[in-house]
Coordinates of C-alpha atoms in Angstrom, one line a residue:
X1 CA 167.7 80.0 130.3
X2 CA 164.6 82.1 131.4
X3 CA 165.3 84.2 128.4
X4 CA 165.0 81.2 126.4
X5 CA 162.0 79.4 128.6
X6 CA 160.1 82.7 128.4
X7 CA 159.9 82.7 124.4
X8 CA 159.6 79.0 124.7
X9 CA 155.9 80.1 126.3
X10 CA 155.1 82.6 124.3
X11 CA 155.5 80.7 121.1
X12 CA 153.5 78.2 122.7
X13 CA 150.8 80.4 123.5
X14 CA 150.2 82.3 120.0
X15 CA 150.3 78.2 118.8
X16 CA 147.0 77.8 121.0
X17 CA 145.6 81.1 120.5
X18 CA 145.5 80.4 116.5
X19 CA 144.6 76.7 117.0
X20 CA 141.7 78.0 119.2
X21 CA 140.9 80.5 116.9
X22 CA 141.0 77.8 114.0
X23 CA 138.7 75.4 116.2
X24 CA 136.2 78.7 116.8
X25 CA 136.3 79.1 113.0
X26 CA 135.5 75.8 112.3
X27 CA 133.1 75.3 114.6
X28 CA 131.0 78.2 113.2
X29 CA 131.2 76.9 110.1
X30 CA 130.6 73.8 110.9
X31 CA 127.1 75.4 112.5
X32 CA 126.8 77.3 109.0
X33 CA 127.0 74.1 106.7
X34 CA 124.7 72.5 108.9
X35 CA 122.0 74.7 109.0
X36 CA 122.4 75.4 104.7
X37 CA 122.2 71.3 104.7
X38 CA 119.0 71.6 106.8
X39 CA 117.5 74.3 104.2
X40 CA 118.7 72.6 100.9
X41 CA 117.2 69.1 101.9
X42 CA 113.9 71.6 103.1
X43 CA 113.6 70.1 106.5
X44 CA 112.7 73.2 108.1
X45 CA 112.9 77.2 107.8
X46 CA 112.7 79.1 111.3
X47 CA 111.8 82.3 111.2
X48 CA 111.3 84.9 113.8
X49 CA 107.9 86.0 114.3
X50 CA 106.3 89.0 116.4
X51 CA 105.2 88.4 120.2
X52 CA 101.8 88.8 119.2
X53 CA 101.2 86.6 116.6
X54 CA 101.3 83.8 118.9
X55 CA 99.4 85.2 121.9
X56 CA 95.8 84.5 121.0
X57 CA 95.7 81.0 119.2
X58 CA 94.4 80.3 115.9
X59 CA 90.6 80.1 115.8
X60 CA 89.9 81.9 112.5
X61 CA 86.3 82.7 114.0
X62 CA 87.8 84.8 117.0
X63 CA 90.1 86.4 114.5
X64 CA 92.9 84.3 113.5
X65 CA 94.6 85.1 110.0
X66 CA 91.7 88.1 109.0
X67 CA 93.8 89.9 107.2
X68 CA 93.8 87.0 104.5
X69 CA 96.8 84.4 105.6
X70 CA 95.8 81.6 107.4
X71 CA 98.8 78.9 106.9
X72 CA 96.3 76.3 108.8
X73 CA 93.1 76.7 107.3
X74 CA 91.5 77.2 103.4
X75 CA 89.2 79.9 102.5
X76 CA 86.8 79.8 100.3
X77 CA 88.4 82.5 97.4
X78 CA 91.5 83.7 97.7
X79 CA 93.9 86.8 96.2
X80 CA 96.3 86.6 93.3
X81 CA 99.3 88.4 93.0
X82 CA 97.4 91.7 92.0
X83 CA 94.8 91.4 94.5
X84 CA 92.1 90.1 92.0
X85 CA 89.6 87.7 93.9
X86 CA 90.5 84.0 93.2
X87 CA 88.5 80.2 93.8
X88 CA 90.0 78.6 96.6
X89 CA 87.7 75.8 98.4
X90 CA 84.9 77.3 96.0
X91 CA 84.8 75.8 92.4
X92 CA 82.1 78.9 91.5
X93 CA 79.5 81.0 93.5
X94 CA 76.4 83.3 92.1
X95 CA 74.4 85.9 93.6
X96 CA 70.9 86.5 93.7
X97 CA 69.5 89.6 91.4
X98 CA 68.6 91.1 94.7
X99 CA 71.9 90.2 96.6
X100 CA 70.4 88.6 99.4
X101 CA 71.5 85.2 98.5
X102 CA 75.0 83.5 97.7
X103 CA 75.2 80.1 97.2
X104 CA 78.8 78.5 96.7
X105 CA 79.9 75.1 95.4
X106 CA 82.7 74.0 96.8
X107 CA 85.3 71.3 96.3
X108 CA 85.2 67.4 97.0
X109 CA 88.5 66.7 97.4
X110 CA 89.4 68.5 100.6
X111 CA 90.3 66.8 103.7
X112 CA 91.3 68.4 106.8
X113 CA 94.6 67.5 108.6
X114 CA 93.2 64.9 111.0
X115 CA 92.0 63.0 107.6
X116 CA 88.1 64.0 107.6
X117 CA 86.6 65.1 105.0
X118 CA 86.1 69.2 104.3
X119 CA 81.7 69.3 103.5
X120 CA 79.6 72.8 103.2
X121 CA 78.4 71.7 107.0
X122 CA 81.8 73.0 108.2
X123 CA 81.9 76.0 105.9
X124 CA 78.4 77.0 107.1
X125 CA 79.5 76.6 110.5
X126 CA 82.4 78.9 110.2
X127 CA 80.2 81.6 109.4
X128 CA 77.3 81.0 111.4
X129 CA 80.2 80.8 114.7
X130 CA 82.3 83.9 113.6
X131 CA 78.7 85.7 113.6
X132 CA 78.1 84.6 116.9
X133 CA 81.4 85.7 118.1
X134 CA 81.2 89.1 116.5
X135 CA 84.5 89.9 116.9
X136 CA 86.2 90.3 113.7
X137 CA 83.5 90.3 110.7
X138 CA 80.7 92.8 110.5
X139 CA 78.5 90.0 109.5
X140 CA 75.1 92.4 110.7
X141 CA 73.2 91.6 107.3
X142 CA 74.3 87.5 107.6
X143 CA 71.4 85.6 108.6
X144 CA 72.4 82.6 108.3
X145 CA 74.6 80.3 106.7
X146 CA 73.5 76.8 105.8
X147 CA 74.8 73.7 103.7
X148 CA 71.9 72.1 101.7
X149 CA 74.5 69.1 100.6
X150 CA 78.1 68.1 101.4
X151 CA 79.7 70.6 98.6
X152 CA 76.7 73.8 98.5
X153 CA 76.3 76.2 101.0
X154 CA 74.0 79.5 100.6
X155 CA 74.1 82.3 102.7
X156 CA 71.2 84.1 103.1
X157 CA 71.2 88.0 104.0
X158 CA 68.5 90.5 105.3
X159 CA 70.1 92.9 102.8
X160 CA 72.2 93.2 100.0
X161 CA 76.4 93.4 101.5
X162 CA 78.7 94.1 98.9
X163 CA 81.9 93.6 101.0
X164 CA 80.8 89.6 101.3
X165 CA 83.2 88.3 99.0
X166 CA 86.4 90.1 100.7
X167 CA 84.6 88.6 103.9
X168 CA 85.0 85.1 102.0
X169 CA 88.3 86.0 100.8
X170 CA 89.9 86.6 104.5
X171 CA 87.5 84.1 106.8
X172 CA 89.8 80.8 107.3
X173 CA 87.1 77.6 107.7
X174 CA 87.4 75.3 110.7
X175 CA 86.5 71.5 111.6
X176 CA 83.0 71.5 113.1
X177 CA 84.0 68.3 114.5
X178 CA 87.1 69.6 116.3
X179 CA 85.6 72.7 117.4
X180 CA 84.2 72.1 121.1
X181 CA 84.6 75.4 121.9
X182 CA 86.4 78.6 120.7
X183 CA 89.3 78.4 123.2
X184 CA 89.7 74.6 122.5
X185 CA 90.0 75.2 119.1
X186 CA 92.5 77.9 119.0
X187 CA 94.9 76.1 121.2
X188 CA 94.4 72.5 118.9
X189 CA 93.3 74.0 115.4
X190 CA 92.0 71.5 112.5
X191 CA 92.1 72.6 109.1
X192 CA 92.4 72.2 105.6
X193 CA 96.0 74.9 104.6
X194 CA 99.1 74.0 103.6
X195 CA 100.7 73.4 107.5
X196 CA 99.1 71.6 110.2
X197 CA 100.2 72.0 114.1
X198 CA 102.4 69.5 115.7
X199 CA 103.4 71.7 118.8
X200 CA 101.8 75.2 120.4
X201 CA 103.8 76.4 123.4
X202 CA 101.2 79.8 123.6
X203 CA 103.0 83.2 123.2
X204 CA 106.6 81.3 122.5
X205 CA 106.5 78.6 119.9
X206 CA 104.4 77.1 117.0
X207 CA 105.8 74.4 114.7
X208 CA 104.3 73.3 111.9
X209 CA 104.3 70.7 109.4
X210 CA 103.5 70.0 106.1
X211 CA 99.9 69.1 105.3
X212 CA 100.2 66.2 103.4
X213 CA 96.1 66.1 103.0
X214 CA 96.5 69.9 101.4
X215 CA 94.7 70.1 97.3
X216 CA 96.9 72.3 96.6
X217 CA 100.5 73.6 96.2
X218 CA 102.3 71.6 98.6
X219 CA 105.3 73.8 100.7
X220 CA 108.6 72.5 99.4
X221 CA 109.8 72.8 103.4
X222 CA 108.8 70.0 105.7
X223 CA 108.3 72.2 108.7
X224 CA 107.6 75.5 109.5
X225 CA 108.6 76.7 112.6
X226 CA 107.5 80.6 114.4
X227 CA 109.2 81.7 117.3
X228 CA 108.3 84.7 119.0
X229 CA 111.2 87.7 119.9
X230 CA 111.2 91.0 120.9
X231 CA 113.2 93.5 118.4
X232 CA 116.6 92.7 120.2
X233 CA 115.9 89.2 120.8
X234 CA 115.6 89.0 116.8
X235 CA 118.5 91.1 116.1
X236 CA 120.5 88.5 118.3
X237 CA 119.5 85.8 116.8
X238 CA 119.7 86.8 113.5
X239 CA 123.8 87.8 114.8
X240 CA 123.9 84.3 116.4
X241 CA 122.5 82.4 113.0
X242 CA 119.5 80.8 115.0
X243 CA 117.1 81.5 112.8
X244 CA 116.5 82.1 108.7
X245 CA 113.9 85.2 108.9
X246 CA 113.0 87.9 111.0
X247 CA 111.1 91.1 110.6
X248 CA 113.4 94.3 112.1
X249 CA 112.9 97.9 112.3
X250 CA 114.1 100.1 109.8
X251 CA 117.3 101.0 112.2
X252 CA 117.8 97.4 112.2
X253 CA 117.8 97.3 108.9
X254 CA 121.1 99.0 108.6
X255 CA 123.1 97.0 109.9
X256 CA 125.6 94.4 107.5
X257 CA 124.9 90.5 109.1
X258 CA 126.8 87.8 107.7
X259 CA 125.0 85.2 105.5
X260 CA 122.1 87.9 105.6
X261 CA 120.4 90.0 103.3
X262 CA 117.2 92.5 103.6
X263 CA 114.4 91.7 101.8
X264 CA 112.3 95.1 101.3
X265 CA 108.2 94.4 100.7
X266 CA 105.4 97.1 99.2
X267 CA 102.6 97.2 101.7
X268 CA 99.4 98.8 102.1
X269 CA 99.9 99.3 105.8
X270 CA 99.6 102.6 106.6
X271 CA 100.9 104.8 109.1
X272 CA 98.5 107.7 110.0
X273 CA 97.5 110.4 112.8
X274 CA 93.7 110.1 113.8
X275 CA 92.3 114.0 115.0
X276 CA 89.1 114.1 116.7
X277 CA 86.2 116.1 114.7
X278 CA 84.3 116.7 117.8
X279 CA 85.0 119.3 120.4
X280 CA 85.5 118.8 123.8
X281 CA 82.1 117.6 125.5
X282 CA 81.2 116.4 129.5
X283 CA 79.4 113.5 127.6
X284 CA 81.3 110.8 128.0
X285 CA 81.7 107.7 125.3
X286 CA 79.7 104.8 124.9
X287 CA 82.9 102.8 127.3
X288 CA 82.8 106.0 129.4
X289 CA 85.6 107.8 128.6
X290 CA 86.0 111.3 127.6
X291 CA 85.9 112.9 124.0
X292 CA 86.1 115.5 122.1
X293 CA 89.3 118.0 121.3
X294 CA 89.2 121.9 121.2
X295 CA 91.7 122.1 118.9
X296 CA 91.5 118.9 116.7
X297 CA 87.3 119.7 116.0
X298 CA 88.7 122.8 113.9
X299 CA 88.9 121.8 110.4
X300 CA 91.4 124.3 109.3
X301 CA 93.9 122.8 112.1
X302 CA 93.5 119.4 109.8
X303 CA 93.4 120.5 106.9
X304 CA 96.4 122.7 107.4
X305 CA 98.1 119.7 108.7
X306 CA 97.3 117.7 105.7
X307 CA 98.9 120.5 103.4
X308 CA 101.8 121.4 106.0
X309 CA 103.0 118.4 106.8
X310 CA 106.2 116.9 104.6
X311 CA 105.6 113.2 104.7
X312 CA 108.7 112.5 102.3
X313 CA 110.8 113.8 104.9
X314 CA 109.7 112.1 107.6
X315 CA 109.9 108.6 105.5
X316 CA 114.0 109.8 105.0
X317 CA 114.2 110.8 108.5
X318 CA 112.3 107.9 110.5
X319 CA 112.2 105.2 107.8
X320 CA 115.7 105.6 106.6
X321 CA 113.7 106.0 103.1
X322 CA 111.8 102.7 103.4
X323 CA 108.3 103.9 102.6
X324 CA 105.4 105.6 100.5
X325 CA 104.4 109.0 100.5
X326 CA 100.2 108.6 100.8
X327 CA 97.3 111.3 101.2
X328 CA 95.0 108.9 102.0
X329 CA 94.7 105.2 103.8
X330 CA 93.6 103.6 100.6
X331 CA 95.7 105.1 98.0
X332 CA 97.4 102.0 96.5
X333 CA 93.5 100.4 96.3
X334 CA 90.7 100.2 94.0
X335 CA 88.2 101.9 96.1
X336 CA 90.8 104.7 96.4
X337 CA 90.7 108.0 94.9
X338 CA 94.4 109.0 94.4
X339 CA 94.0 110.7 91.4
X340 CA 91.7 112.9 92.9
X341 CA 93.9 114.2 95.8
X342 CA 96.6 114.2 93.7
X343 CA 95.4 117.4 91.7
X344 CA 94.9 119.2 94.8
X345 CA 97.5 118.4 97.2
X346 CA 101.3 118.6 97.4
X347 CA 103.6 117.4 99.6
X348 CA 104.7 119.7 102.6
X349 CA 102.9 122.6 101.3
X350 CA 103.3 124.9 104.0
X351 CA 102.4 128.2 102.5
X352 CA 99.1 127.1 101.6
X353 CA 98.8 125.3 105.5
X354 CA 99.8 129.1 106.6
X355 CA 96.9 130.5 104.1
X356 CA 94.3 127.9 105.7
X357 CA 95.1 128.6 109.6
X358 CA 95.6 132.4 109.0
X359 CA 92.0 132.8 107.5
X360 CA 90.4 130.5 110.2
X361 CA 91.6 133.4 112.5
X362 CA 94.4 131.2 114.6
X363 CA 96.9 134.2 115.2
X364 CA 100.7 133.5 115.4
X365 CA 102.6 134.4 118.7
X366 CA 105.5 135.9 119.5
X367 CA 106.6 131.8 120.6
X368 CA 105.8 130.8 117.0
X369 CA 102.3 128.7 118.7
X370 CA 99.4 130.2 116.7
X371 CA 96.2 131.0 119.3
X372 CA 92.7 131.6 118.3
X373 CA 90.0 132.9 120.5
X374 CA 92.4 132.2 123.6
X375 CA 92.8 128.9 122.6
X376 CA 96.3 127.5 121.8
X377 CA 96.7 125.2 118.8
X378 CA 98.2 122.4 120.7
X379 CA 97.5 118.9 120.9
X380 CA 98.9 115.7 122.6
X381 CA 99.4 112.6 120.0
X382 CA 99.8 109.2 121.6
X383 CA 101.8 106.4 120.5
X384 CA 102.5 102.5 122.0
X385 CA 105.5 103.6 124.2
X386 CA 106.6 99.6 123.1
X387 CA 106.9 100.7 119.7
X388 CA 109.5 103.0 118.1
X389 CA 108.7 103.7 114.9
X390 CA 105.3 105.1 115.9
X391 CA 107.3 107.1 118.6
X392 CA 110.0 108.6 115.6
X393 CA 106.5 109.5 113.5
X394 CA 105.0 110.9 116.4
X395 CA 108.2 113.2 117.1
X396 CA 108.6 114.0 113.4
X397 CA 105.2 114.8 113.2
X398 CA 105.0 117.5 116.0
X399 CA 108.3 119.1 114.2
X400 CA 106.4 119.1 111.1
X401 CA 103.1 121.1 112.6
X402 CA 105.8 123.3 114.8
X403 CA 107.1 124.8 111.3
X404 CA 103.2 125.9 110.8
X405 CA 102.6 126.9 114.2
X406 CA 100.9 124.2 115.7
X407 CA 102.6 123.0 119.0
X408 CA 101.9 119.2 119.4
X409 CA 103.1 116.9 122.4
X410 CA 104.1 113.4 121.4
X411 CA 102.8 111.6 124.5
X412 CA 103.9 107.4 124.9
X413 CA 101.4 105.5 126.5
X414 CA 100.0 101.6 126.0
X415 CA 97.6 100.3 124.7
X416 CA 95.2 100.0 127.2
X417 CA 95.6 104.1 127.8
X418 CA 95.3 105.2 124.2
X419 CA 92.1 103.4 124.1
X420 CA 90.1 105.5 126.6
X421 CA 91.4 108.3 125.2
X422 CA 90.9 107.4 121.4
X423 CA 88.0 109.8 120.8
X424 CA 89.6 112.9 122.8
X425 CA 93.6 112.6 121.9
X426 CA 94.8 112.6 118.1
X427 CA 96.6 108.6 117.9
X428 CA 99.3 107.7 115.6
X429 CA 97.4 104.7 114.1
X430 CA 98.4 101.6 111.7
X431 CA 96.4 99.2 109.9
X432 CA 95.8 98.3 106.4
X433 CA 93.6 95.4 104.6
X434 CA 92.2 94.6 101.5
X435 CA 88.7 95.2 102.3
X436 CA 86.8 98.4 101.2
X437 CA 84.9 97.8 104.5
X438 CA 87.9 99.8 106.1
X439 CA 86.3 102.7 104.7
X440 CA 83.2 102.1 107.2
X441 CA 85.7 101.9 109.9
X442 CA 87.2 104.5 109.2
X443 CA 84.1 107.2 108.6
X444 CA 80.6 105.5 109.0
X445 CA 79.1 107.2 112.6
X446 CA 77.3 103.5 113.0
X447 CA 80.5 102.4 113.5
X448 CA 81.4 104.6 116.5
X449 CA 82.1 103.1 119.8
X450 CA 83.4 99.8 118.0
X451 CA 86.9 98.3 118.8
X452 CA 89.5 101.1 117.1
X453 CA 86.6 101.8 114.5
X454 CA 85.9 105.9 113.9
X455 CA 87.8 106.9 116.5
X456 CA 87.8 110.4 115.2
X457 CA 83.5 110.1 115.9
X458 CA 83.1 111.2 111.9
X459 CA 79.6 111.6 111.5
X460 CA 78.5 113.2 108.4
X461 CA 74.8 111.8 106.8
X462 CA 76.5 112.3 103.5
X463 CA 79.5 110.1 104.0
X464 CA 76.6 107.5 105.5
X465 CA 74.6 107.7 102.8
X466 CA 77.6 106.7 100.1
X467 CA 78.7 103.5 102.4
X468 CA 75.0 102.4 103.0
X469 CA 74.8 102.4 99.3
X470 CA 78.2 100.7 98.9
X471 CA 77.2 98.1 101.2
X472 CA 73.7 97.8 99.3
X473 CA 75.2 97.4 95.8
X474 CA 74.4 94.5 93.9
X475 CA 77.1 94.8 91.3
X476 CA 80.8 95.5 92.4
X477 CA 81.5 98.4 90.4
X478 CA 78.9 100.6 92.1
X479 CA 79.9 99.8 94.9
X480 CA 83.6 100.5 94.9
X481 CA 82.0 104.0 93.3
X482 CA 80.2 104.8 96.2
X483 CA 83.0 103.8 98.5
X484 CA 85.0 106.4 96.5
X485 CA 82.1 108.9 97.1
X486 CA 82.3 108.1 100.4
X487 CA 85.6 109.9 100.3
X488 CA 84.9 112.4 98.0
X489 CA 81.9 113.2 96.3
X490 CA 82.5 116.7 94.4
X491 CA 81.5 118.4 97.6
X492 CA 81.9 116.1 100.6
X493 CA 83.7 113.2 101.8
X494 CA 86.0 112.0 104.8
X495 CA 89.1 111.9 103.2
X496 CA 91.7 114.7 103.1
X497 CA 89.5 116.5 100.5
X498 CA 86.6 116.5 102.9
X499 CA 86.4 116.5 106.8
X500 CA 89.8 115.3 106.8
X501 CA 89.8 113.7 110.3
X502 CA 92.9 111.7 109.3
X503 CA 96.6 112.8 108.5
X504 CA 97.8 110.0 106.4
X505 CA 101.6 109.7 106.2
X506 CA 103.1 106.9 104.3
X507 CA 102.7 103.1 103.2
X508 CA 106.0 101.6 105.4
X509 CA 107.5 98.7 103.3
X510 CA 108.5 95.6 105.9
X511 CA 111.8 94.5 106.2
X512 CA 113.6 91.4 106.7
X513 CA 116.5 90.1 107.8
X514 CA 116.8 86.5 105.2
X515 CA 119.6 84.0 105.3
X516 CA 121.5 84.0 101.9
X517 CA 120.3 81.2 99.9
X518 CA 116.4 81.4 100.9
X519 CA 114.1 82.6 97.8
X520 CA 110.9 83.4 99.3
X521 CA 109.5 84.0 95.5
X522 CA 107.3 86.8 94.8
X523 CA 105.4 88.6 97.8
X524 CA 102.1 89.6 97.6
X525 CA 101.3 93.3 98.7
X526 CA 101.4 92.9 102.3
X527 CA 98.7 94.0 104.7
X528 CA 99.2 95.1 108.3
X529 CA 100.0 91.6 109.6
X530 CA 103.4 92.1 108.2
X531 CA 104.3 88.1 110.0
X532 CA 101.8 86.1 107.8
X533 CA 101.6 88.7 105.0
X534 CA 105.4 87.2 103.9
X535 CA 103.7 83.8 104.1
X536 CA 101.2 84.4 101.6
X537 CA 103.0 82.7 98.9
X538 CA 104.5 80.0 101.6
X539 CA 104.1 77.0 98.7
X540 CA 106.8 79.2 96.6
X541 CA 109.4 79.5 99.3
X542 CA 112.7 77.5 98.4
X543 CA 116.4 77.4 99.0
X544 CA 118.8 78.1 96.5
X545 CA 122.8 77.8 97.1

């Protein structure tokens, strides 16, 4: 009988183990089928979003969407697909012969969310505010910004400024009547884009919803909902099925997620390692804190480092292959001079690094760490301790100089930190825009001191003479010319041909973790902002079984 009563329980047991296991199972996919039903009838698409997209609120003249993506707000000219400058709010613009005057006509048929009409009063605000703010847009030469009826508004410069219609391409344009105050505004945003808010919860949540007032391509999802996550919060919940698209590391990347596929972008953001030009000084910085680098201030150490260094093998190392080989930060641009750099440089070209460093008198030792004068070439390079990819470039970096001699000491730190020591520590930096301006922040000495702009402290009067006279151009050609000269003119420049304060590395591609089904149509080339970049093309997004 126990025999008997013993197998009796057993079989019973297995029975509820598989009818558990059948429940489990189709409880998951009765989670599954509901969240395809949500997508196919384009109720909502929730995707994961980075912690600091949501931080600061959405106030386009503080900063909001300046890389060219604004979901809540219009602009008044846009980018296509291959970057050319499009109408968006304007119908058509002119300049002046002496490019001190731009007058745009813009549309009558925009309305902002709340229902109000869209008139040049609120596009001549938007300017005149994000001047005043003077955080984000070098708007120096703006004047002012006026609307002589409800659809013209002229802007009116002390100089010609060139980089004005990228500024007009990336500026989002807010309500004058909703905007009491800047930190008002960016926690209750009105404006004229596809979405409008329904719900902020700051640094956690947005969801938004379909602007039904928007002119143009409507979204074909209802709602749009951002939550913010931390690396393994978005792995998890990408695991879990909680949401339809996140943004992961390239280790992330590797891994095989059910109902999930990686969706690879082409970006211009750059990954690069800033070298100060300047040697070590008592002076301090305009904020106070030192500058200046014994080591760095030698241009044969960065010019070595250019040639020595083998970028495609950190992008296979690092970026398990998921990036661009670059020489320079604008490479994949028009106001880039690839072709140039090209002819000279090669990839991890270590015998002519040797050649450089051995002819600038920096001696190898006997522990492989080349000295000069007493002075060891060695450098500490920071990186965001909170961000890993910059940590694997900044250890793949010093392995790279090691194999030419050059000892450097990866060094995590935040944010906070790396800025005091910007202008006295090489950085691994990131960034990327479509703006020639970057070239000013990159190399123009009137733009030392400024927020993460010429940290290296690149002052050379001929590199200042070719972006005054990009700025100054009155026809666009001219001036992407002299932004080119800026970089290399035949006998100067900042780039790697020149004064070389940078050591560009690669282009990183974004990744994605997208729930099978979901076509997010064509993606522009992203930018930095790698969140908003893969909303660019937001009206094209749609689910396919």
């Amino acid at each position: 009988m126990k025999k008997i009563l013993k197998i009796g329980i057993s079989v019973i047991a297995v029975t509820l183990m598989f009818s558990f296991l059948g429940c489990e199972k189709n409880s998951s996919e009765i989670k599954e089928a509901s969240k395809i039903e949500r997508l196919e009838n384009k109720e909502e698409v929730i995707v994961g979003v980075g912690q600091s997209m949501l931080e600061k609120g959405f106030d386009p003249c503080k900063g909001w969407g300046n890389y060219g993506v604004t979901l809540i707000q219009s602009k008044l000219l846009d980018f296509d697909f291959e970057n050319n400058i499009i109408k968006d709010l304007a119908e058509n613009y002119e300049v002046s012969e002496d490019g001190k005057t731009w007058i745009f006509k813009i549309r009558e048929d925009v309305k902002f969310s709340d229902g109000q009409k869209l008139t040049a009063k609120d596009v001549a605000f938007t300017f005149n505010k994000t001047k005043e703010i003077g955080t984000t847009f070098d708007f120096k030469l703006l004047e002012k910004a006026e609307a002589l009826d409800d659809k013209t508004v002229k802007f009116t410069f002390s100089a010609p400024c060139s980089t004005f219609i990228y500024n007009a391409a990336n500026l989002g344009i807010v309500a004058e009547h909703a905007y009491k105050d800047t930190n008002t505004y960016s926690l209750n945003p009105i404006g004229s884009g596809p979405y409008k808010v329904v719900s902020y919860t700051q640094g956690q949540q947005l969801i938004l919803d379909r602007n039904e007032e928007y002119y143009g391509t409507k979204p074909k999802f209802k709602r749009l909902t951002l939550v913010t996550m931390t690396p393994d919060t978005a792995l998890a919940s990408i695991k879990a099925g909680d949401i339809d698209i996140v943004n992961v590391s390239e280790a992330m990347a590797q891994e095989k997620i059910e109902n999930y596929s990686i969706l690879a972008t082409k970006t211009m953001d750059f990954r690069a390692i800033s070298m100060p030009v300047i040697k070590k000084s008592e002076k301090l910085t305009e904020k106070g804190n030192p500058m200046g680098n014994d080591v760095t201030s030698d241009i044969a150490i960065r010019k070595a480092i250019n040639y020595g260094v083998d970028r495609q093998e950190i992008i296979e190392n690092v970026l398990y292959g998921y990036g661009e080989v670059i020489f320079d930060f604008f490479d994949s641009l028009p106001w880039g001079i690839k072709d140039e750099i090209r002819k000279e440089f090669k990839n991890g070209d270590i015998a002519k690094a040797n050649e450089i460093l051995d002819k600038a008198g920096w001696k190898m030792k006997d522990n492989g760490i080349r000295e000069k004068d007493g002075v060891k070439a060695e450098f500490r390079l920071l990186y965001p301790a909170s961000d890993d990819t910059r940590q694997s470039c900044a250890e793949a970096f010093a392995v790279q100089c090691k194999k030419i001699g050059i000892n450097v000491i990866p060094e995590g730190s935040d944010w906070t930190e790396m800025e005091k020591r910007q202008s006295s520590d090489a950085c691994v930096i990131g960034g990327g825009q479509y703006t020639p301006e970057a070239v000013a922040r990159f190399y123009f000495s009137e733009r030392i001191g400024g927020p993460w702009s010429n940290i290296v402290r690149e002052n050379n009067p001929t590199v200042d003479e070719h972006i005054r006279a990009a700025y100054l151009a009155t026809d666009e050609k001219v001036a992407i010319k002299n932004w080119q000269k800026a970089l290399w003119d035949g006998k100067e420049g900042g780039s790697v041909l020149g004064d070389a304060p940078y050591c560009t590395i690669c282009y990183l591609e974004h990744l994605y973790f997208v729930r099978d089904g979901l076509d997010l149509g064509r993606q522009k080339l992203h930018t930095h902002a790698r969140d908003l970049s893969l909303m660019a093309n937001i009206e094209e997004w749609d689910f396919k079984k």
